[in-house]
CSV table of C-alpha atoms in Angstrom, one decimal:
chain,number,residue,atom,x,y,z
A,1,MET,CA,76.9,31.8,87.8
A,2,ALA,CA,75.1,28.9,86.5
A,3,ALA,CA,71.4,29.0,85.9
A,4,SER,CA,68.9,28.2,88.7
A,5,ALA,CA,67.5,24.7,88.4
A,6,ASP,CA,64.0,25.9,87.5
A,7,GLU,CA,65.2,28.6,84.9
A,8,ALA,CA,63.9,27.5,81.5
A,9,PRO,CA,66.5,26.9,78.8
A,10,ALA,CA,67.0,29.5,76.0
A,11,SER,CA,64.2,29.2,73.4
A,12,CYS,CA,66.4,30.5,70.3
A,13,LYS,CA,69.1,28.7,69.0
A,14,VAL,CA,71.6,30.8,66.7
A,15,VAL,CA,73.2,28.6,64.2
A,16,LEU,CA,76.3,30.4,62.5
A,17,ALA,CA,77.2,29.9,58.6
A,18,GLY,CA,80.6,28.7,59.5
A,19,THR,CA,79.0,25.6,61.3
A,20,ILE,CA,76.8,25.0,58.3
A,21,ALA,CA,79.6,25.4,55.9
A,22,LYS,CA,81.8,22.6,57.6
A,23,THR,CA,79.1,20.2,56.8
A,24,ILE,CA,79.3,21.1,53.2
A,25,LEU,CA,83.1,21.0,52.8
A,26,GLN,CA,83.2,17.6,53.8
A,27,GLU,CA,81.5,16.7,50.7
A,28,VAL,CA,83.6,19.2,48.8
A,29,SER,CA,86.6,17.9,50.3
A,30,ASP,CA,85.7,14.2,49.0
A,31,GLY,CA,84.8,15.3,45.7
A,32,LEU,CA,88.1,17.2,45.0
A,33,ALA,CA,89.8,14.2,46.6
A,34,LYS,CA,88.9,12.2,43.4
A,35,LEU,CA,90.3,14.7,40.8
A,36,PRO,CA,93.5,14.3,39.4
A,37,LYS,CA,94.4,18.2,40.1
A,38,PRO,CA,92.8,21.2,41.7
A,39,PRO,CA,90.3,23.1,39.7
A,40,LEU,CA,91.3,26.5,38.6
A,41,LEU,CA,88.8,29.2,39.5
A,42,VAL,CA,89.4,32.5,37.7
A,43,GLY,CA,87.6,35.5,39.4
A,44,PHE,CA,86.8,38.9,37.5
A,45,LEU,CA,86.8,42.2,39.5
A,46,ALA,CA,86.0,45.2,37.2
A,47,ASN,CA,84.4,47.6,40.0
A,48,ALA,CA,85.2,49.3,43.2
A,49,ASP,CA,82.4,48.1,45.2
A,50,PRO,CA,83.7,47.2,48.9
A,51,ALA,CA,81.1,44.2,48.9
A,52,ALA,CA,82.6,42.8,45.5
A,53,ARG,CA,86.2,43.1,46.9
A,54,MET,CA,85.1,41.6,50.0
A,55,TYR,CA,83.6,38.5,48.4
A,56,ALA,CA,86.4,38.2,46.3
A,57,ASP,CA,88.9,38.1,49.1
A,58,TRP,CA,86.7,35.4,50.9
A,59,THR,CA,86.7,33.4,47.7
A,60,ALA,CA,90.5,33.5,47.6
A,61,LYS,CA,90.8,32.6,51.3
A,62,THR,CA,88.3,29.4,50.9
A,63,CYS,CA,89.8,28.5,48.1
A,64,LYS,CA,93.3,28.3,49.5
A,65,GLU,CA,92.1,26.6,52.7
A,66,ASN,CA,90.6,24.0,50.8
A,67,GLY,CA,93.1,23.0,48.1
A,68,PHE,CA,91.4,24.7,44.9
A,69,ALA,CA,93.1,26.9,42.6
A,70,PHE,CA,92.2,30.6,42.4
A,71,GLU,CA,93.2,33.6,40.4
A,72,LEU,CA,91.6,37.0,40.8
A,73,ARG,CA,91.9,39.3,37.5
A,74,GLU,CA,91.5,43.0,37.8
A,75,VAL,CA,90.2,44.2,34.7
A,76,ASP,CA,88.9,47.5,33.3
A,77,ARG,CA,85.3,46.9,32.8
A,78,GLU,CA,85.3,48.0,29.2
A,79,GLU,CA,87.9,45.2,28.8
A,80,LEU,CA,85.5,42.3,30.9
A,81,GLU,CA,84.3,40.9,28.0
A,82,ASP,CA,87.1,40.1,26.1
A,83,HIS,CA,88.5,38.8,29.2
A,84,ILE,CA,85.6,36.5,29.8
A,85,ILE,CA,85.8,35.2,26.5
A,86,ALA,CA,89.5,34.5,26.5
A,87,ALA,CA,88.8,32.6,29.7
A,88,ASN,CA,86.2,30.4,28.0
A,89,GLN,CA,88.6,29.3,25.4
A,90,ASP,CA,91.6,28.8,27.9
A,91,LYS,CA,91.5,25.1,28.8
A,92,ALA,CA,93.5,25.6,31.9
A,93,VAL,CA,90.6,27.6,33.3
A,94,ASP,CA,87.8,25.1,35.1
A,95,GLY,CA,85.3,27.8,36.4
A,96,ILE,CA,84.7,31.6,36.2
A,97,ILE,CA,83.2,34.3,38.4
A,98,VAL,CA,82.4,37.7,37.7
A,99,TYR,CA,82.0,40.2,40.9
A,100,TYR,CA,79.0,42.2,39.8
A,101,PRO,CA,77.6,45.1,39.7
A,102,ILE,CA,79.8,46.0,36.9
A,103,PHE,CA,77.4,48.7,34.7
A,104,GLY,CA,74.6,48.0,36.9
A,105,ASN,CA,72.1,47.9,34.0
A,106,ARG,CA,71.3,45.3,31.1
A,107,GLN,CA,74.8,45.1,30.3
A,108,ASP,CA,75.7,43.0,33.3
A,109,GLN,CA,72.8,40.6,32.1
A,110,TYR,CA,74.5,40.3,28.7
A,111,LEU,CA,78.1,39.6,30.4
A,112,GLN,CA,76.2,37.0,32.5
A,113,GLN,CA,75.1,35.1,29.0
A,114,ILE,CA,78.8,35.2,27.4
A,115,THR,CA,80.4,32.9,30.3
A,116,ASP,CA,80.4,29.5,28.9
A,117,VAL,CA,77.9,27.0,30.4
A,118,SER,CA,80.6,24.9,31.3
A,119,LYS,CA,82.4,27.5,33.3
A,120,ASP,CA,79.5,29.5,34.9
A,121,VAL,CA,80.0,28.6,38.7
A,122,GLU,CA,77.6,31.1,39.5
A,123,GLY,CA,74.7,29.5,37.3
A,124,LEU,CA,73.6,32.7,35.8
A,125,CYS,CA,73.8,31.9,32.4
A,126,HIS,CA,70.4,31.5,30.4
A,127,ARG,CA,70.4,27.5,30.3
A,128,TYR,CA,70.8,27.4,34.2
A,129,ILE,CA,68.2,30.0,34.7
A,130,PHE,CA,65.8,28.5,32.4
A,131,ASN,CA,66.1,25.0,34.0
A,132,MET,CA,65.8,26.5,37.6
A,133,TYR,CA,62.8,28.4,36.7
A,134,GLN,CA,61.4,25.3,34.8
A,135,ASN,CA,62.4,23.0,37.5
A,136,ILE,CA,64.6,21.2,35.2
A,137,ARG,CA,67.5,19.4,37.6
A,138,PHE,CA,69.6,17.8,35.1
A,139,LEU,CA,71.4,18.6,31.7
A,140,ASP,CA,71.3,15.2,30.3
A,141,GLU,CA,68.9,12.5,29.6
A,142,GLN,CA,70.8,10.1,32.0
A,143,LYS,CA,70.2,12.6,34.9
A,144,MET,CA,73.9,12.3,35.7
A,145,GLN,CA,74.8,16.1,35.3
A,146,LYS,CA,73.2,18.5,37.7
A,147,SER,CA,72.0,21.5,36.4
A,148,ILE,CA,73.8,24.6,38.4
A,149,LEU,CA,72.0,26.7,40.7
A,150,PRO,CA,72.9,30.4,41.9
A,151,CYS,CA,75.1,30.4,44.7
A,152,THR,CA,73.3,32.5,47.1
A,153,PRO,CA,69.7,31.0,46.7
A,154,LEU,CA,71.4,27.4,46.8
A,155,ALA,CA,73.0,28.3,49.9
A,156,ILE,CA,69.9,29.1,51.7
A,157,VAL,CA,68.3,26.0,50.5
A,158,LYS,CA,71.4,24.1,52.0
A,159,ILE,CA,71.0,26.0,55.3
A,160,LEU,CA,67.4,25.0,55.3
A,161,GLU,CA,68.1,21.6,54.6
A,162,HIS,CA,70.9,21.6,57.7
A,163,LEU,CA,68.1,23.0,60.0
A,164,HIS,CA,65.8,20.0,59.1
A,165,ILE,CA,63.3,22.3,57.5
A,166,TYR,CA,63.2,20.0,54.7
A,167,ASN,CA,61.6,16.8,55.4
A,168,PRO,CA,63.9,13.4,54.4
A,169,ILE,CA,60.9,11.5,54.8
A,170,LEU,CA,59.1,13.1,51.6
A,171,PRO,CA,60.4,12.3,47.9
A,172,TYR,CA,63.2,14.4,46.6
A,173,GLY,CA,61.6,17.5,44.9
A,174,ASN,CA,58.5,17.6,47.4
A,175,ARG,CA,60.4,17.9,50.9
A,176,LEU,CA,58.9,21.1,51.7
A,177,PHE,CA,55.5,20.2,51.1
A,178,GLY,CA,53.6,21.6,53.9
A,179,ARG,CA,55.9,24.4,54.7
A,180,THR,CA,55.0,28.0,54.4
A,181,LEU,CA,57.9,30.7,54.1
A,182,THR,CA,58.0,34.2,53.4
A,183,VAL,CA,61.0,36.1,51.6
A,184,ILE,CA,61.3,39.5,52.2
A,185,ASN,CA,63.3,40.2,48.8
A,186,ARG,CA,62.4,39.8,45.3
A,187,SER,CA,65.3,40.9,43.3
A,188,GLU,CA,66.5,38.9,40.2
A,189,VAL,CA,69.5,37.7,41.7
A,190,VAL,CA,68.3,36.2,45.0
A,191,GLY,CA,64.7,37.0,46.0
A,192,ARG,CA,62.9,35.7,43.0
A,193,PRO,CA,65.2,32.7,42.3
A,194,LEU,CA,64.9,31.6,45.8
A,195,ALA,CA,61.2,31.6,45.9
A,196,ALA,CA,60.8,29.6,42.7
A,197,LEU,CA,63.2,26.8,44.2
A,198,LEU,CA,61.5,26.8,47.5
A,199,ALA,CA,58.3,26.4,45.8
A,200,ASN,CA,59.8,23.8,43.4
A,201,ASP,CA,60.7,21.9,46.2
A,202,GLY,CA,57.0,22.0,47.5
A,203,ALA,CA,56.6,25.1,49.7
A,204,CYS,CA,54.0,27.7,49.9
A,205,VAL,CA,56.5,30.9,49.3
A,206,TYR,CA,54.9,34.6,50.1
A,207,SER,CA,57.6,36.8,47.9
A,208,VAL,CA,57.6,40.5,49.5
A,209,ASP,CA,58.8,43.6,48.0
A,210,ILE,CA,57.8,47.2,48.0
A,211,ASP,CA,55.7,46.5,45.3
A,212,GLY,CA,53.5,43.8,47.3
A,213,VAL,CA,53.0,40.3,47.9
A,214,GLN,CA,53.2,37.2,45.1
A,215,GLN,CA,52.5,33.6,46.3
A,216,PHE,CA,54.9,30.9,44.6
A,217,THR,CA,53.4,27.5,44.7
A,218,ARG,CA,53.1,24.2,42.9
A,219,GLY,CA,49.3,24.3,43.0
A,220,GLU,CA,47.2,22.5,45.2
A,221,GLY,CA,48.5,19.2,46.6
A,222,ILE,CA,51.5,20.1,44.5
A,223,ARG,CA,50.2,18.7,41.6
A,224,LYS,CA,52.0,20.9,38.9
A,225,ARG,CA,55.3,20.1,37.8
A,226,ARG,CA,56.9,23.4,38.4
A,227,HIS,CA,56.0,26.2,40.3
A,228,GLU,CA,53.2,29.3,39.5
A,229,VAL,CA,53.1,32.5,40.6
A,230,VAL,CA,49.9,34.3,41.7
A,231,GLU,CA,49.5,37.9,42.4
A,232,LYS,CA,48.0,38.6,46.1
A,233,PRO,CA,46.7,42.4,45.6
A,234,GLY,CA,46.1,43.8,49.1
A,235,LEU,CA,48.4,41.4,51.1
A,236,LYS,CA,51.2,43.0,53.0
A,237,LEU,CA,54.0,41.6,55.2
A,238,ASP,CA,51.8,42.2,58.2
A,239,ASP,CA,49.7,39.0,56.5
A,240,VAL,CA,51.8,36.7,55.7
A,241,ALA,CA,55.0,36.6,58.3
A,242,PRO,CA,52.6,35.7,61.1
A,243,ILE,CA,51.6,32.4,59.3
A,244,SER,CA,55.0,31.5,58.1
A,245,ASP,CA,57.2,28.9,59.4
A,246,VAL,CA,60.2,30.5,58.0
A,247,VAL,CA,60.7,34.2,57.4
A,248,ILE,CA,64.0,35.0,55.3
A,249,SER,CA,65.1,38.5,54.8
A,250,GLY,CA,67.5,40.3,52.3
A,251,VAL,CA,66.7,43.8,52.3
A,252,PRO,CA,69.5,46.2,51.7
A,253,GLY,CA,70.4,49.2,54.0
A,254,ASP,CA,70.3,49.2,57.6
A,255,LYS,CA,67.0,50.7,58.2
A,256,PHE,CA,64.5,48.1,57.7
A,257,LYS,CA,63.8,45.5,60.5
A,258,VAL,CA,61.5,42.6,60.4
A,259,PRO,CA,58.6,43.6,63.0
A,260,MET,CA,59.1,41.2,66.0
A,261,ARG,CA,55.1,41.5,66.2
A,262,LEU,CA,54.8,39.6,63.0
A,263,LEU,CA,56.7,36.7,63.9
A,264,ARG,CA,55.0,33.3,65.2
A,265,ASP,CA,56.6,32.0,68.2
A,266,GLY,CA,59.1,29.4,67.0
A,267,ALA,CA,59.6,30.9,63.6
A,268,VAL,CA,63.0,30.2,61.9
A,269,CYS,CA,64.6,33.4,60.8
A,270,ILE,CA,67.3,33.8,58.2
A,271,ASN,CA,69.0,36.8,57.5
A,272,PHE,CA,71.1,37.3,54.0
A,273,SER,CA,71.3,40.9,54.0
A,274,SER,CA,74.7,42.5,54.5
A,275,GLN,CA,73.1,44.4,57.2
A,276,LYS,CA,70.9,42.6,59.8
A,277,ASN,CA,67.2,42.7,59.2
A,278,PHE,CA,66.5,41.1,62.4
A,279,GLY,CA,66.8,43.1,65.7
A,280,PRO,CA,68.4,41.0,68.9
A,281,GLU,CA,65.2,40.7,70.3
A,282,VAL,CA,64.3,38.2,67.4
A,283,LYS,CA,66.0,35.4,69.8
A,284,GLU,CA,62.9,36.2,71.9
A,285,LYS,CA,60.6,34.8,69.3
A,286,ALA,CA,62.5,32.9,67.2
A,287,SER,CA,63.5,29.1,67.6
A,288,ILE,CA,66.0,29.3,65.2
A,289,TYR,CA,68.1,32.1,63.9
A,290,VAL,CA,70.9,32.3,61.2
A,291,PRO,CA,72.4,35.8,61.2
A,292,ALA,CA,74.4,35.6,58.1
A,293,ILE,CA,74.9,33.2,55.2
A,294,GLY,CA,78.2,34.5,53.5
A,295,LYS,CA,80.2,31.4,54.4
A,296,VAL,CA,77.7,29.0,53.1
A,297,THR,CA,77.7,30.8,49.8
A,298,ILE,CA,81.3,30.8,49.3
A,299,VAL,CA,81.4,26.9,50.0
A,300,VAL,CA,78.6,26.5,47.6
A,301,LEU,CA,80.7,28.3,44.8
A,302,LEU,CA,83.4,25.4,45.6
A,303,ARG,CA,80.6,22.9,45.5
A,304,ASN,CA,79.5,24.4,42.1
A,305,LEU,CA,82.9,24.4,40.8
A,306,LEU,CA,83.3,20.3,41.5
A,307,ARG,CA,80.2,20.0,39.6
A,308,ILE,CA,80.9,21.4,36.6
A,309,VAL,CA,84.2,20.0,36.4
A,310,GLN,CA,82.5,16.6,36.9
A,311,ASN,CA,79.4,17.7,34.4
A,312,ARG,CA,82.5,18.2,31.9
A,313,ALA,CA,84.1,14.8,32.5
A,314,ASP,CA,80.6,13.2,32.1
A,315,SER,CA,80.1,14.6,29.0
A,316,GLN,CA,83.4,13.6,27.5
A,317,ALA,CA,83.1,10.1,29.0
A,318,PRO,CA,81.9,6.9,26.6
A,319,SER,CA,78.2,6.8,27.6
A,320,ALA,CA,78.5,3.2,28.8
A,321,THR,CA,80.9,4.9,31.9
A,322,VAL,CA,78.2,7.5,32.7
A,323,LEU,CA,75.4,4.8,32.5
A,324,GLU,CA,77.8,2.5,35.0
A,325,ARG,CA,78.3,5.4,37.2
A,326,LYS,CA,74.5,6.0,37.5
A,327,GLU,CA,73.8,2.6,38.2
A,328,THR,CA,76.2,2.6,41.3
A,329,SER,CA,75.3,6.2,42.8
A,330,SER,CA,72.1,7.4,44.3
A,331,VAL,CA,70.1,10.5,43.2
A,332,ALA,CA,71.6,13.6,44.5
A,333,PRO,CA,70.2,16.5,46.3
A,334,LEU,CA,70.4,20.0,45.1
């Protein structure tokens, strides 16, 4: 039955990850067409985690659908280190992804560091992580080779860009100035890197976890080059969510739900947990709701793969060629 003439339109727009992914895929497709051959991405699976298996399957499917070469190598975790080193040395391999967790401890961090920087599509090696936190966006003085960012935090950034939370009128690097965001999750894998990325782009970010609240900003008037972190003792989710333009949640498990009473009218809500951190009633308060981000994350992985292939070509090209390319191209976003 058609809605009556005086019935208000739906107040919340649900935006699916697949819709956002399509816009990024066009950029990926254009970049792939310029390469002499499809890049080869090698994935290492060394655990029985169903989520890791699902991520590997999604990677294989997306690569196949979009013209990339992909090999999944299932190995014993005790032999994984040797396999990564071999892939580092194999000129046929363009990119490497490891499906974590492997050991679930500091040994996983060690494995992240042995992936060659020129093949690390996940952006987890020390140089990329250092650059991200220090707000260093390029690998070279000519500013042609962009530093690689972790896939899931970057996927959320791309979603925010798609939703026009980033203000294109402002200079690149400052386009979240004036925005307040709450990120519920401060893991070293997603939550903390995401808060740093958003703050480096000018936002005031409240990072919330079980231990309390931290504020990430570039200081008053975003005058600082990179973000700083300030502990906010006494503050809770109840204090920061109601003043946030965007609430992003990634709490694992099915028990946690963001209380709807804490959301301001018209807030943008994004869920990156494998379970839904927002109940169906979120549509009564939010202006935009993104229920999942997985498809965007996979496309960002392909984008990172293209970028490292291009970075490698630039590092091997004569300096005059690189400078010529810089003069004919505009500054690329993240």
